[in-house]
Short mmCIF file of C-alpha atoms in Angstrom, two decimals:
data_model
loop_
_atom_site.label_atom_id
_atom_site.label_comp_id
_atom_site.label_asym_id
_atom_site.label_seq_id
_atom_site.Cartn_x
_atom_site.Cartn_y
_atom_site.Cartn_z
CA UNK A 29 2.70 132.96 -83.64
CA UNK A 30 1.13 135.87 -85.56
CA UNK A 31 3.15 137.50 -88.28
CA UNK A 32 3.34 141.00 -88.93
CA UNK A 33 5.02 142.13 -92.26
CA UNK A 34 4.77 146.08 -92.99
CA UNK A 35 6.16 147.51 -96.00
CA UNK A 36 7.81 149.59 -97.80
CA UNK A 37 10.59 148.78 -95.39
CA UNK A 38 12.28 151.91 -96.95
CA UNK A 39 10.77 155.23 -97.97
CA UNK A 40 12.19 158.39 -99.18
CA UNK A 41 10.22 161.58 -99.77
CA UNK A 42 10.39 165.31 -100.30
CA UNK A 43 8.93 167.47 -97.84
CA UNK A 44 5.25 168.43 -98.44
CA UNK A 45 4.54 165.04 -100.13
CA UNK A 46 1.95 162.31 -99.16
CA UNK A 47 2.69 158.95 -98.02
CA UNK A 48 1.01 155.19 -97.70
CA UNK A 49 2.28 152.38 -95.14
CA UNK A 50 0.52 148.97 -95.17
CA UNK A 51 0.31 146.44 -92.30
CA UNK A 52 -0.56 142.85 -93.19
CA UNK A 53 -1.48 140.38 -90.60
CA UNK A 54 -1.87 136.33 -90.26
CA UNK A 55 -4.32 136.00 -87.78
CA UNK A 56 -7.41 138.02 -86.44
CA UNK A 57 -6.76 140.49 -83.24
CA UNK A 58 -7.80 142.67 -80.50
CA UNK A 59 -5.76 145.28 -80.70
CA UNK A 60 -3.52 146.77 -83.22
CA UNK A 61 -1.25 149.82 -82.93
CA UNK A 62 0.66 152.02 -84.99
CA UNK A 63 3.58 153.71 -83.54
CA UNK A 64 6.31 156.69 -84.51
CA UNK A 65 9.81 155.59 -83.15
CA UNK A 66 11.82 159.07 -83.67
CA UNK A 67 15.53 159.66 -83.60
CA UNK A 68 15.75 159.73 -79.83
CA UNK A 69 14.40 156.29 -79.75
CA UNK A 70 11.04 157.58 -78.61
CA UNK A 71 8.18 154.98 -79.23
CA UNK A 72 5.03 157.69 -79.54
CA UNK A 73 1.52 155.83 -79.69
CA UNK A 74 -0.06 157.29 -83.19
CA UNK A 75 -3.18 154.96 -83.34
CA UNK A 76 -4.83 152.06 -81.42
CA UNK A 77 -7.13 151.00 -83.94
CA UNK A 78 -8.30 147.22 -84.48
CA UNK A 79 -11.06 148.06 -87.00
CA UNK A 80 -12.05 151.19 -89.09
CA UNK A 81 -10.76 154.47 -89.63
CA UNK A 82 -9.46 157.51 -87.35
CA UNK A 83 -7.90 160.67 -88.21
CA UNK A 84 -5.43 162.88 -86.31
CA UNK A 85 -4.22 165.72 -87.68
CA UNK A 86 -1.99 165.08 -91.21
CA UNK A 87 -2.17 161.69 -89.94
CA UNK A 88 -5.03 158.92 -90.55
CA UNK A 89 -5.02 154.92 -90.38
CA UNK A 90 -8.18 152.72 -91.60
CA UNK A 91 -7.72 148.77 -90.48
CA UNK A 92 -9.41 146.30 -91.98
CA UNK A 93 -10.01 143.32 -90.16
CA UNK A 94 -11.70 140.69 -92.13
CA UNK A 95 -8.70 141.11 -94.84
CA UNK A 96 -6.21 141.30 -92.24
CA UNK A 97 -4.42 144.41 -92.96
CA UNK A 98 -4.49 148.09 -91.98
CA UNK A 99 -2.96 151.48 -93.44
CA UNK A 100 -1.48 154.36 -92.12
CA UNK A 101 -1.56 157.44 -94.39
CA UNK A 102 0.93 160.77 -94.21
CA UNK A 103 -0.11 163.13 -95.49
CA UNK A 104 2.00 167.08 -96.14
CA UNK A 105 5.25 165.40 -94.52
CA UNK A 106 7.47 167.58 -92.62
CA UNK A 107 10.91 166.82 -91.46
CA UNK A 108 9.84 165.82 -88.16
CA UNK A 109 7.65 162.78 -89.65
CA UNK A 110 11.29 161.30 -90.23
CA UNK A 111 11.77 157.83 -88.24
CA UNK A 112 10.91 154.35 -88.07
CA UNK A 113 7.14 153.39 -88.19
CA UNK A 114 5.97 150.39 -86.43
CA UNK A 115 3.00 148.85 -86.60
CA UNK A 116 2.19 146.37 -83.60
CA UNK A 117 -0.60 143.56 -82.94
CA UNK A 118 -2.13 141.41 -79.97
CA UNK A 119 -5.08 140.12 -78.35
CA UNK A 120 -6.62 142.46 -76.22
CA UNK A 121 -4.08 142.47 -73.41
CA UNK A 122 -1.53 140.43 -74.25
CA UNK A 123 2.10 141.70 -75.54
CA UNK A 124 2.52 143.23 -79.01
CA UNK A 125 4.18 141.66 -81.49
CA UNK A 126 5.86 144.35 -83.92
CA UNK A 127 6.44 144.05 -87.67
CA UNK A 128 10.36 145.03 -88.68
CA UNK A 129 9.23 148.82 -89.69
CA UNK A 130 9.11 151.28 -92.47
CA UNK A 131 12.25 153.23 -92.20
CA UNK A 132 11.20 156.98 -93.46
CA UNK A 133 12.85 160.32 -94.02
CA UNK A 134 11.76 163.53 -95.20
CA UNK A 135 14.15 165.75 -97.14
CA UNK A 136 13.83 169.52 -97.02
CA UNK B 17 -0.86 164.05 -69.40
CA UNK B 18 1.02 161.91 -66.97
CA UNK B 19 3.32 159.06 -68.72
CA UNK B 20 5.21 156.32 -68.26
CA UNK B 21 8.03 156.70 -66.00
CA UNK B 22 11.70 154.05 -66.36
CA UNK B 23 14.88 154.02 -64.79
CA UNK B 24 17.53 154.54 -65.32
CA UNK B 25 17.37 155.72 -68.90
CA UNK B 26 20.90 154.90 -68.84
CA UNK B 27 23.10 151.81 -67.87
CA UNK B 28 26.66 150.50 -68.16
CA UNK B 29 27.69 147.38 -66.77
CA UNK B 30 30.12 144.58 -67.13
CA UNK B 31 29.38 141.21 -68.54
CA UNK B 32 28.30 138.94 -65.90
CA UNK B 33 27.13 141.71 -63.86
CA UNK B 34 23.50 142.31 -62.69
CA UNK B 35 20.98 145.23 -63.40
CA UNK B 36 17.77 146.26 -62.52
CA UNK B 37 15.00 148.15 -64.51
CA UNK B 38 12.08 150.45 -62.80
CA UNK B 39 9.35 151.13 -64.16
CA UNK B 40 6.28 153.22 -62.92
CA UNK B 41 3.45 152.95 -64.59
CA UNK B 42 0.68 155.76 -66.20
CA UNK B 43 -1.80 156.25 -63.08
CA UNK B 44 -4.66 153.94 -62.82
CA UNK B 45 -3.18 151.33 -65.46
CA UNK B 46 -3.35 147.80 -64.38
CA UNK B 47 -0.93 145.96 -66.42
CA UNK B 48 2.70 146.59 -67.14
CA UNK B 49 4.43 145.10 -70.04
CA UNK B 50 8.45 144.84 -70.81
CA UNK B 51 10.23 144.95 -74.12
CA UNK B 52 13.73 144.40 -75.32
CA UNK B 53 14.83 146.25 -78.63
CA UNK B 54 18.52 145.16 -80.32
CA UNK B 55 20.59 147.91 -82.05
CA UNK B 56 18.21 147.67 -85.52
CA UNK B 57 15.70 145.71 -84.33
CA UNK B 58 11.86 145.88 -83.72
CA UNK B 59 10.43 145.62 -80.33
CA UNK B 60 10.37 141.91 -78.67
CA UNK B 61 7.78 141.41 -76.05
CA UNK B 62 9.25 139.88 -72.69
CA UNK B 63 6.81 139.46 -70.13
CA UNK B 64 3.42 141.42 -68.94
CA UNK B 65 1.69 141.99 -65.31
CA UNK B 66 -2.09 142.15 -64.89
CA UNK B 67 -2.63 143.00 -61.42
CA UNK B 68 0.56 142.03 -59.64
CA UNK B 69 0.15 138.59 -61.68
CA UNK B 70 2.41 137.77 -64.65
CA UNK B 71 -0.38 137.64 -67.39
CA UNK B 72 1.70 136.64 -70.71
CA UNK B 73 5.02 135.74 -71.16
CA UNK B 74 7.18 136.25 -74.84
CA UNK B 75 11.03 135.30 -75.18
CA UNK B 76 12.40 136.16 -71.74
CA UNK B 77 15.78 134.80 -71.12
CA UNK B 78 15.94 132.47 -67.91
CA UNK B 79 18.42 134.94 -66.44
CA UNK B 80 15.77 137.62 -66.35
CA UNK B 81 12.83 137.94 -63.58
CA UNK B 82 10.44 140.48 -63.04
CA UNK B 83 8.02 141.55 -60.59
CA UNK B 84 5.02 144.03 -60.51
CA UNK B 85 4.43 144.86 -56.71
CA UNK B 86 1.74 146.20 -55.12
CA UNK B 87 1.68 150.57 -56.12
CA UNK B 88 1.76 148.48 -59.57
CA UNK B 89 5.37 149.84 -60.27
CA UNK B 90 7.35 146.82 -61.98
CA UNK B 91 10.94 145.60 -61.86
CA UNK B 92 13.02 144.20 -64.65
CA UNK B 93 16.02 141.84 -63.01
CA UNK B 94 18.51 140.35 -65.47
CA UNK B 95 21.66 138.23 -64.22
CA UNK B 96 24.73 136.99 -65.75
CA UNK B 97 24.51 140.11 -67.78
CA UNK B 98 25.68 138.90 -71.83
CA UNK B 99 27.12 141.22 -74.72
CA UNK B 100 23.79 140.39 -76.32
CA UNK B 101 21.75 141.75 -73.72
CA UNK B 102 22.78 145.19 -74.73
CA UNK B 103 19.34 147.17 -76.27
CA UNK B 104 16.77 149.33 -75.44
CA UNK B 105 14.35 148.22 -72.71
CA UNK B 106 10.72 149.85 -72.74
CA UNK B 107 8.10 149.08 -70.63
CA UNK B 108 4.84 149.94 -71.17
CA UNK B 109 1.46 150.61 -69.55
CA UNK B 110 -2.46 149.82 -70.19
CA UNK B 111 -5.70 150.02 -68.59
CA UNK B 112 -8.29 146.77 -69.43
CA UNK B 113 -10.87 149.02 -67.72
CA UNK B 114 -12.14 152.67 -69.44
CA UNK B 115 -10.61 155.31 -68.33
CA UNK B 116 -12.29 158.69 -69.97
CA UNK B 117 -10.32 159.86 -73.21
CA UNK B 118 -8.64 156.31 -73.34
CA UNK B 119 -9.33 153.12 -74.86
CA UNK B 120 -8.77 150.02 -73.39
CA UNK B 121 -5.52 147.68 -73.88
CA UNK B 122 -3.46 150.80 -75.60
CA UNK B 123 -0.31 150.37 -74.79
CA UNK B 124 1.92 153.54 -73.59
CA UNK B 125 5.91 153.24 -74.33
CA UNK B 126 7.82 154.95 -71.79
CA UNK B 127 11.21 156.18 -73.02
CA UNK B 128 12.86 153.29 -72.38
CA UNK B 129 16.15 152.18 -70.77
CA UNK B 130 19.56 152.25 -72.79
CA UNK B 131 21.36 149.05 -71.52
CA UNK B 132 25.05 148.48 -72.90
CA UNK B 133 27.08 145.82 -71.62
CA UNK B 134 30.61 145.51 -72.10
#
């Protein structure tokens, strides 16, 4: 099957500072997504984004597909951005298959 | 915005026992997907439903079924309940058709179900 490897696995930052997470991928797909899973447990959608580059907010992601990796960037972290980030890829409809996380936390 | 809706988010039950997960998916969205998370673990897709029809399968146990029925709300039926069995169970939602603000094959976590077996 596909494998997923994100990294850092571990990140540590000061509030206010800016932050890079990479995604690499074996295989091509339909569908990649980038999810915040926060203290509670909560799995919050950030980004469905197979190919180029979206923004929300402090957050963006750019994917690129024909080198098999994408990137999510943080940028002015607060406290709240603490958690686990996953990133997750499939084909189209089929399940996701999940890379082991970046574990992150924000210090005040 | 409506979400995706499980029960219970809670559950305590005795090995060997039986459970069953509910989950009611975002309106409109056709396919409903399961997954189990372990205490540390990343998310481990189970099974999916496209239309009442199981669509893809990932590592489901034997002693787990499920069904989507026909308002497109889906069960989650595990037997013989194991120590190991204990996780977080999340089901999620998608739509293979557009639906306006949306884009097709996201997949929406609902809060998941909190399983521990003792």
């Amino acid at each position: 099957g596909i494998q997923v490897e994100q990294s850092p696995p571990d990140l540590i930052l000061q509030e206010g500072a800016n932050s890079t997470l990479r995604c690499n991928f074996s295989d091509s797909v339909n569908n990649l997504q980038w999810f915040h899973q926060n203290p509670w447990g909560q799995l919050i959608n950030l980004f469905y984004i197979p190919s180029g580059t979206k923004q929300n907010g402090r957050l963006s992601a750019t994917t690129v597909a024909t080198e098999r990796y994408s990137l999510l960037y943080i940028s002015s972290s607060q406290t709240t951005d603490s958690g686990v980030y996953f990133c997750a890829v499939g084909g189209g409809a089929d399940g996701l298959t999940f890379g082991k996380g970046t574990h992150l936390i924000i210090q005040p | 915005a409506a979400g995706v809706i499980q029960s219970p988010r809670h559950l305590i039950k005795e090995k060997r026992e039986t459970a069953t997960l509910k989950c009611y998916p975002i309106p409109r969205h056709d396919t409903v997907y399961w997954y189990q998370q372990g205490p540390g673990q990343d998310p481990q897709f189970l099974i999916s439903f496209y239309e009442k029809m199981q669509s893809d399968k990932g590592s489901i146990p034997d002693r787990f079924s499920a069904q989507q029925f026909s308002d497109y709300h889906s069960e989650l039926n595990m037997s013989s309940l194991e120590l190991g069995d204990s996780a977080l169970y999340f089901c999620a939602s998608s739509s293979t058709t557009y639906l306006s603000g949306d884009n097709t094959d996201t997949q929406y976590f609902g809060p998941g179900t909190r399983l521990t077996v003792l």
